[in-house]
Amino acid sequence: MVNIGVLISGSGTNLQAIIDNINRGEIKGKIQIVISNKKDAYGLIRAEKAGIETLYINRKEFNSVEEYNRRILDELKRRKIELIVLAGFLNILTQEFIEEYRGRIINIHPSLIPSFCGKGCYGDKVHQMVLDRGVKITGVTVHFVDEGTDTGPIILQSSVKVAEDDTVETLKERVLKVEHELLPKAIRLYCEGRLVIEGKKVRIK
Ligand code: GAR
């Protein structure tokens, strides 16, 4: 069993998908803690309902982003977390954090990286940019986290067609459906030891 820590900022539908997969016995892992940087994140309630320990850590209580990250890191290490999943965690991690957990942090992004990603490109903004640019295909990427923003080795990708009459809401809904398949799948593969990072590439054994 892999000890998993999930970081969230919002509604936590991806967290819910992971919980459901674990409950069905599809992932050889256990979520030990869900940490949020937002007090009112609905994902915290989802976790509580599932009997998972939750923690809200307020950035404003720390003098620097480094101290804030160190606190999150301490909480994860104290619980012997082996895999960190960023499930809609809309915050940048520090170098120290990433070094400590290199190759053991997974992020989900609601577009086909390297399109519509990078600094300031997250959540609904991504779908708005996709619609504004008029692309016909968008999608989902699950990747390992490195020091850059959305630049780490890609584990899985899946495409979603953009419809002419799509709004942010309708597109987001279809993309989320795919996210809820892809993120648990990547975690399952990780927990089975089937993901091999080779430079920028991830080989699935
Ligand atoms: C998801 O669409 C996820 O891909 C996105 O935030 C949303 C969280 O939804 N993440 C990013 O944009 C990261 N750059 P959820 O809280 O319902 O899982």
Coordinates of C-alpha atoms and ligand atoms in Angstrom, one line a residue:
M1 CA 0.0 0.0 0.0
V2 CA 1.3 3.4 -1.0
N3 CA 0.7 6.2 1.5
I4 CA -0.9 9.1 -0.5
G5 CA -1.2 12.7 0.4
V6 CA -3.6 14.9 -1.7
L7 CA -3.3 18.6 -2.0
I8 CA -6.4 20.6 -3.1
S9 CA -7.7 24.1 -3.4
G10 CA -11.3 23.6 -4.6
S11 CA -14.3 21.4 -5.1
G12 CA -12.3 18.2 -5.1
T13 CA -14.1 16.3 -7.8
N14 CA -10.7 14.7 -8.8
L15 CA -10.1 13.8 -5.1
Q16 CA -13.6 12.2 -5.1
A17 CA -12.6 10.1 -8.2
I18 CA -9.5 8.9 -6.4
I19 CA -11.4 8.1 -3.2
D20 CA -14.0 6.1 -5.3
N21 CA -11.3 4.2 -7.1
I22 CA -9.5 3.3 -3.8
N23 CA -12.8 2.2 -2.3
R24 CA -13.4 -0.1 -5.3
G25 CA -10.0 -1.6 -4.6
E26 CA -8.5 -0.4 -7.9
I27 CA -5.6 1.5 -6.4
K28 CA -3.0 -0.1 -4.2
G29 CA -2.8 3.0 -2.0
K30 CA -4.4 4.8 0.9
I31 CA -5.0 8.6 1.2
Q32 CA -3.6 9.5 4.6
I33 CA -4.2 13.2 4.5
V34 CA -5.9 15.9 2.4
I35 CA -4.3 19.3 2.7
S36 CA -6.0 22.5 1.4
N37 CA -4.7 26.1 1.1
K38 CA -8.4 27.2 1.0
K39 CA -10.5 27.0 4.2
D40 CA -13.8 26.6 2.3
A41 CA -12.6 24.1 -0.2
Y42 CA -15.4 21.6 -0.7
G43 CA -12.8 18.8 -1.2
L44 CA -12.2 19.0 2.6
I45 CA -15.8 18.0 3.2
R46 CA -15.5 15.2 0.7
A47 CA -12.4 13.9 2.5
E48 CA -14.1 14.1 5.9
K49 CA -17.1 12.2 4.6
A50 CA -14.7 9.5 3.5
G51 CA -13.1 9.4 6.9
I52 CA -9.8 10.9 5.7
E53 CA -7.8 13.3 7.9
T54 CA -7.9 16.9 6.6
L55 CA -5.7 19.9 7.2
Y56 CA -6.2 23.5 6.2
I57 CA -2.9 25.4 6.1
N58 CA -3.3 29.2 5.8
R59 CA -0.6 30.8 3.7
K60 CA -1.1 34.1 5.5
E61 CA 0.2 32.6 8.7
F62 CA 3.7 32.2 7.1
N63 CA 6.2 34.9 6.3
S64 CA 7.4 33.4 3.1
V65 CA 6.3 30.8 0.5
E66 CA 9.4 28.8 1.6
E67 CA 8.2 28.6 5.2
Y68 CA 4.7 27.8 4.0
N69 CA 5.9 24.9 1.8
R70 CA 8.1 23.6 4.6
R71 CA 5.1 23.3 6.8
I72 CA 3.2 21.3 4.2
L73 CA 6.3 19.2 3.7
D74 CA 6.6 18.5 7.4
E75 CA 3.0 17.4 7.7
L76 CA 3.4 15.0 4.7
K77 CA 6.7 13.6 6.0
R78 CA 5.3 13.2 9.5
R79 CA 2.7 10.9 8.0
K80 CA 5.2 9.0 5.9
I81 CA 3.6 10.1 2.6
E82 CA 5.2 8.4 -0.4
L83 CA 3.1 9.9 -3.2
I84 CA 1.8 13.5 -3.4
V85 CA -1.2 14.1 -5.7
L86 CA -2.0 17.7 -6.7
A87 CA -5.7 17.4 -7.4
G88 CA -6.6 21.0 -8.3
F89 CA -4.0 22.5 -6.0
L90 CA -3.6 26.0 -7.4
N91 CA -0.4 27.0 -5.8
I92 CA 3.3 26.8 -6.9
L93 CA 5.6 24.5 -4.9
T94 CA 9.1 25.5 -3.9
Q95 CA 12.4 24.0 -5.2
E96 CA 13.0 22.5 -1.7
F97 CA 9.6 20.8 -1.8
I98 CA 10.1 19.4 -5.3
E99 CA 13.6 18.1 -4.5
E100 CA 12.4 16.3 -1.5
Y101 CA 9.7 14.5 -3.4
R102 CA 11.2 14.3 -6.9
G103 CA 9.4 11.8 -9.1
R104 CA 6.8 11.3 -6.4
I105 CA 4.5 14.3 -7.1
I106 CA 1.7 13.9 -9.7
N107 CA -0.3 16.8 -11.1
I108 CA -3.4 17.0 -13.3
H109 CA -3.9 19.8 -15.8
P110 CA -7.0 20.5 -17.8
S111 CA -5.4 20.8 -21.3
L112 CA -3.0 19.0 -23.6
I113 CA 0.4 20.2 -22.3
P114 CA 2.4 22.1 -23.7
S115 CA -0.7 24.0 -24.8
F116 CA -2.6 26.3 -22.5
C117 CA -0.4 25.8 -19.4
G118 CA 2.3 27.5 -17.4
K119 CA 2.2 30.4 -14.9
G120 CA -1.2 31.8 -14.3
C121 CA -2.9 29.2 -16.4
Y122 CA -5.1 27.1 -14.2
G123 CA -8.7 26.1 -13.6
D124 CA -11.4 27.8 -15.6
K125 CA -8.9 30.2 -17.1
V126 CA -7.5 27.3 -19.2
H127 CA -10.9 26.5 -20.7
Q128 CA -11.5 30.2 -21.5
M129 CA -8.1 30.4 -23.3
V130 CA -9.0 27.3 -25.2
L131 CA -12.3 28.8 -26.4
D132 CA -10.7 32.2 -27.1
R133 CA -8.0 30.5 -29.3
G134 CA -10.5 28.5 -31.2
V135 CA -8.7 25.2 -31.0
K136 CA -10.8 22.2 -32.0
I137 CA -9.2 19.8 -29.6
T138 CA -8.2 20.2 -25.9
G139 CA -7.8 17.5 -23.3
V140 CA -6.2 16.4 -20.0
T141 CA -2.6 15.8 -19.0
V142 CA -1.3 14.0 -15.9
H143 CA 2.3 14.6 -15.2
F144 CA 5.1 14.4 -12.7
V145 CA 6.0 17.8 -11.2
D146 CA 9.4 19.3 -11.7
E147 CA 10.7 22.9 -10.9
G148 CA 8.9 24.5 -13.9
T149 CA 5.2 25.1 -14.2
D150 CA 3.6 22.2 -16.0
T151 CA 6.9 21.2 -17.5
G152 CA 7.4 17.8 -15.8
P153 CA 7.5 14.3 -17.5
I154 CA 4.0 13.5 -18.9
I155 CA 2.4 10.3 -17.7
L156 CA -0.9 10.2 -19.5
Q157 CA -2.9 12.4 -21.9
S158 CA -6.3 12.2 -23.4
S159 CA -8.1 14.5 -25.9
V160 CA -11.5 16.1 -25.7
K161 CA -13.2 17.7 -28.7
V162 CA -14.3 21.3 -28.5
A163 CA -17.8 22.0 -29.7
E164 CA -18.7 25.2 -31.6
D165 CA -21.3 26.1 -28.9
D166 CA -19.1 25.2 -25.9
T167 CA -19.0 27.6 -23.0
V168 CA -16.4 27.4 -20.2
E169 CA -19.0 25.4 -18.1
T170 CA -19.9 22.8 -20.8
L171 CA -16.3 22.3 -21.8
K172 CA -15.1 22.1 -18.2
E173 CA -17.7 19.4 -17.5
R174 CA -16.6 17.2 -20.4
V175 CA -12.9 17.7 -19.6
L176 CA -13.5 16.9 -15.9
K177 CA -15.1 13.5 -16.9
V178 CA -11.9 12.6 -18.6
E179 CA -9.8 13.9 -15.7
H180 CA -11.7 11.6 -13.3
E181 CA -10.6 8.6 -15.5
L182 CA -7.0 9.7 -16.1
L183 CA -5.9 10.8 -12.7
P184 CA -6.9 7.6 -10.8
K185 CA -5.4 5.6 -13.7
A186 CA -2.0 7.3 -13.3
I187 CA -2.1 6.8 -9.5
R188 CA -2.9 3.2 -10.0
L189 CA 0.1 2.7 -12.4
Y190 CA 2.3 4.6 -9.9
C191 CA 1.2 2.4 -7.0
E192 CA 1.9 -0.7 -9.0
G193 CA 5.4 0.5 -9.7
R194 CA 4.8 0.7 -13.4
L195 CA 5.9 4.3 -14.1
V196 CA 9.5 4.7 -15.1
I197 CA 10.9 8.2 -15.6
E198 CA 13.5 8.4 -18.3
G199 CA 14.5 12.1 -18.7
K200 CA 11.5 13.9 -20.0
K201 CA 9.7 10.7 -20.8
V202 CA 7.6 8.3 -18.7
R203 CA 7.6 4.7 -19.8
I204 CA 4.7 2.5 -18.6
K205 CA 5.9 -1.0 -17.8
Ligands
GAR1 C1 -9.3 20.5 -12.4 O1 -9.9 20.8 -13.6 C2 -7.8 20.4 -12.5 O2 -7.3 19.9 -13.7 C3 -7.4 21.9 -12.4 O3 -8.2 22.4 -11.4 C4 -9.4 21.7 -11.4 C5 -9.8 21.2 -10.0 O4 -11.1 20.6 -9.9 N1 -6.0 22.0 -12.1 C6 -5.2 23.0 -12.7 O5 -5.7 23.8 -13.4 C7 -3.8 22.9 -12.3 N2 -3.0 23.8 -13.1 P1 -11.5 19.7 -8.7 O6 -11.2 20.5 -7.5 O7 -13.0 19.5 -8.9 O8 -10.8 18.4 -8.8

